[in-house]
Short mmCIF file of C-alpha atoms in Angstrom, two decimals:
data_model
loop_
_atom_site.label_atom_id
_atom_site.label_comp_id
_atom_site.label_asym_id
_atom_site.label_seq_id
_atom_site.Cartn_x
_atom_site.Cartn_y
_atom_site.Cartn_z
CA MET A 1 -0.19 0.24 -0.07
CA ASP A 2 1.12 3.75 -1.16
CA GLU A 3 1.54 5.87 1.95
CA PHE A 4 -0.45 8.16 0.64
CA THR A 5 -3.47 5.48 0.24
CA GLU A 6 -2.64 4.21 3.65
CA TYR A 7 -3.07 8.17 4.68
CA VAL A 8 -6.72 8.04 3.32
CA THR A 9 -7.25 4.72 5.23
CA ALA A 10 -6.84 5.90 8.76
CA ARG A 11 -7.89 9.62 8.20
CA TRP A 12 -11.04 9.05 5.33
CA PRO A 13 -13.16 8.05 8.91
CA THR A 14 -12.68 11.42 10.84
CA LEU A 15 -12.77 13.30 7.33
CA VAL A 16 -15.91 12.62 7.03
CA ARG A 17 -16.99 13.61 10.26
CA SER A 18 -15.31 16.91 9.63
CA ALA A 19 -17.74 17.62 6.73
CA VAL A 20 -20.36 16.80 8.77
CA LEU A 21 -19.74 19.20 11.10
CA LEU A 22 -18.91 21.09 8.62
CA GLY A 23 -22.57 21.44 7.25
CA CYS A 24 -23.44 18.00 5.29
CA THR A 25 -25.24 14.98 4.81
CA PRO A 26 -23.14 12.53 4.86
CA SER A 27 -23.22 11.16 1.53
CA GLU A 28 -22.52 14.99 0.89
CA ALA A 29 -19.50 14.81 3.43
CA GLU A 30 -18.00 11.21 1.16
CA ASP A 31 -18.08 13.63 -2.07
CA LEU A 32 -16.89 16.17 -0.30
CA VAL A 33 -13.86 15.02 0.85
CA GLN A 34 -13.64 13.18 -2.24
CA SER A 35 -12.67 16.22 -3.66
CA ALA A 36 -10.54 17.23 -1.69
CA LEU A 37 -8.71 14.22 -1.60
CA GLU A 38 -7.89 14.28 -4.78
CA ARG A 39 -7.09 17.42 -4.17
CA CYS A 40 -4.51 16.62 -1.84
CA LEU A 41 -3.43 13.51 -4.27
CA LEU A 42 -2.68 15.90 -7.77
CA LYS A 43 0.00 17.69 -5.15
CA TRP A 44 1.08 14.68 -2.84
CA ASN A 45 4.36 15.90 -3.48
CA ARG A 46 4.09 19.17 -1.12
CA VAL A 47 1.03 16.79 1.48
CA ARG A 48 3.45 14.23 2.38
CA VAL A 49 6.65 17.52 3.56
CA ALA A 50 3.80 19.86 4.98
CA ASP A 51 4.91 20.38 8.60
CA ASP A 52 1.55 19.61 9.47
CA ARG A 53 -0.33 16.61 6.80
CA ASP A 54 -3.52 16.70 8.85
CA ALA A 55 -3.83 20.88 8.63
CA TYR A 56 -2.88 20.02 4.91
CA VAL A 57 -5.58 18.37 4.07
CA HIS A 58 -8.27 20.01 7.04
CA ARG A 59 -7.13 23.03 4.85
CA VAL A 60 -8.31 21.82 1.28
CA LEU A 61 -11.38 20.20 3.48
CA VAL A 62 -12.77 23.95 4.06
CA ASN A 63 -11.34 25.12 1.00
CA CYS A 64 -13.70 22.40 -1.15
CA PHE A 65 -16.19 23.13 1.58
CA ARG A 66 -16.30 26.93 0.79
CA SER A 67 -16.58 26.61 -2.92
CA SER A 68 -19.35 24.02 -2.90
CA ARG A 69 -21.13 26.50 -0.70
CA ARG A 70 -20.85 29.60 -3.63
CA ARG A 71 -22.77 28.29 -6.52
CA ARG A 72 -24.95 25.67 -5.84
CA TRP A 73 -28.69 25.93 -5.07
CA HIS A 74 -29.16 23.01 -1.79
CA GLY A 75 -32.75 22.59 -1.35
CA GLU A 76 -34.80 19.16 -1.56
CA LEU A 77 -35.27 17.28 -4.22
CA PRO A 78 -38.50 15.14 -5.12
CA SER A 79 -38.02 11.07 -4.91
CA GLU A 80 -40.48 8.77 -6.08
CA THR A 81 -40.69 6.45 -3.68
CA LEU A 82 -38.75 7.29 0.53
CA PRO A 83 -36.78 4.74 1.94
CA GLU A 84 -38.50 2.39 4.86
CA THR A 85 -35.78 2.05 7.94
CA THR A 86 -36.27 -0.35 11.12
CA GLY A 87 -34.93 -1.46 13.96
CA THR A 88 -34.74 0.40 17.61
CA ASP A 89 -36.30 3.95 18.09
CA GLN A 90 -32.97 6.45 18.11
CA THR A 91 -34.93 9.85 18.65
CA THR A 92 -33.20 10.27 21.65
CA ASN A 93 -29.81 10.53 19.55
CA VAL A 94 -31.51 11.65 15.95
CA ASP A 95 -33.14 14.78 19.13
CA ASP A 96 -29.58 15.61 20.72
CA THR A 97 -27.99 15.52 17.27
CA ASP A 98 -30.01 17.82 15.69
CA ALA A 99 -30.11 20.18 18.35
CA VAL A 100 -26.17 20.05 18.10
CA MET A 101 -26.89 20.61 14.58
CA ARG A 102 -29.27 23.13 14.46
CA ALA A 103 -26.64 25.30 16.85
CA LEU A 104 -23.98 24.87 14.60
CA ASP A 105 -26.20 26.15 12.14
CA ARG A 106 -27.00 29.33 13.97
CA LEU A 107 -22.92 30.06 14.09
CA PRO A 108 -21.62 32.42 11.94
CA GLY A 109 -19.38 30.33 9.62
CA ASP A 110 -15.46 31.39 10.81
CA GLN A 111 -17.16 30.73 14.28
CA ARG A 112 -18.40 26.83 13.07
CA THR A 113 -15.54 26.25 11.28
CA ALA A 114 -13.15 26.72 14.20
CA VAL A 115 -15.70 24.74 16.48
CA VAL A 116 -15.65 21.59 13.61
CA LEU A 117 -10.78 22.04 13.35
CA ARG A 118 -10.77 22.59 17.06
CA TYR A 119 -13.16 20.49 19.11
CA TYR A 120 -13.95 17.37 16.25
CA ALA A 121 -10.86 16.79 14.65
CA HIS A 122 -8.63 18.01 18.01
CA LEU A 123 -6.46 19.83 16.17
CA SER A 124 -4.23 22.93 17.86
CA GLU A 125 -4.83 26.40 17.58
CA GLN A 126 -1.64 26.73 15.43
CA GLN A 127 -2.70 24.67 13.49
CA MET A 128 -5.82 26.23 12.86
CA ALA A 129 -4.05 29.59 12.54
CA SER A 130 -2.37 27.25 9.57
CA VAL A 131 -5.67 25.75 8.16
CA LEU A 132 -7.55 29.02 7.80
CA GLY A 133 -4.66 31.33 7.31
CA VAL A 134 -5.50 33.73 10.61
CA ALA A 135 -3.59 34.91 13.56
CA PRO A 136 -3.90 32.82 16.36
CA GLY A 137 -5.17 34.60 18.24
CA THR A 138 -7.80 35.67 15.48
CA ILE A 139 -8.88 31.73 16.59
CA LYS A 140 -8.79 31.98 20.59
CA SER A 141 -11.57 35.15 20.18
CA ARG A 142 -13.39 32.69 17.66
CA LEU A 143 -13.51 30.22 19.87
CA SER A 144 -14.07 31.60 22.68
CA ARG A 145 -17.03 33.43 21.04
CA ALA A 146 -18.84 30.74 19.26
CA VAL A 147 -18.05 28.23 22.94
CA LYS A 148 -19.99 31.22 24.27
CA ALA A 149 -22.89 31.59 21.91
CA LEU A 150 -23.51 27.48 22.24
CA SER A 151 -23.08 27.67 26.25
CA GLN A 152 -25.98 30.04 26.10
CA ASP A 153 -28.30 27.91 23.34
CA PRO A 154 -31.42 27.39 25.64
CA HIS A 155 -31.72 24.25 23.14
CA LEU A 156 -28.56 22.88 24.43
CA ALA A 157 -29.65 23.07 28.11
CA GLU A 158 -31.74 21.16 27.76
CA LEU A 159 -28.92 18.33 26.73
CA ARG A 160 -27.15 19.36 29.28
CA ALA A 161 -30.07 18.86 32.38
CA PRO A 162 -29.34 16.11 33.92
CA GLN A 163 -32.02 13.22 33.51
#
């Protein structure tokens, strides 16, 4: 297995989840990660020698996400059939996920991106600054504002309350 394939195999789930947290549906997230990794493959010599591969790839992912949101319409599309699902009731999990995703949706794009890169992708502030092309102090202020907004979100307060 070559180096790129090993990297993709190890990082795929994290990259897809990062894309979902940025605002993609799971299928859109897979397409977005595929596009980002395609760009990385074409420039693999640069990616391979980068100081921090994960930061480099996440920067490409964020740039692909931003580009994808600029031009396309993301409304509902009609379907002839609806998928039928069976299994245990996951209503609580779905409600919690929905509350978190809606709270993330209410954040400005730069704050949402900062939260995803810091708390899901676990990038350091320096890595985030590199990914987003801003000063580390800017990262700190974005995170501070985002965390404050999320802590004051009344819909998330229900998740924090003891059951």
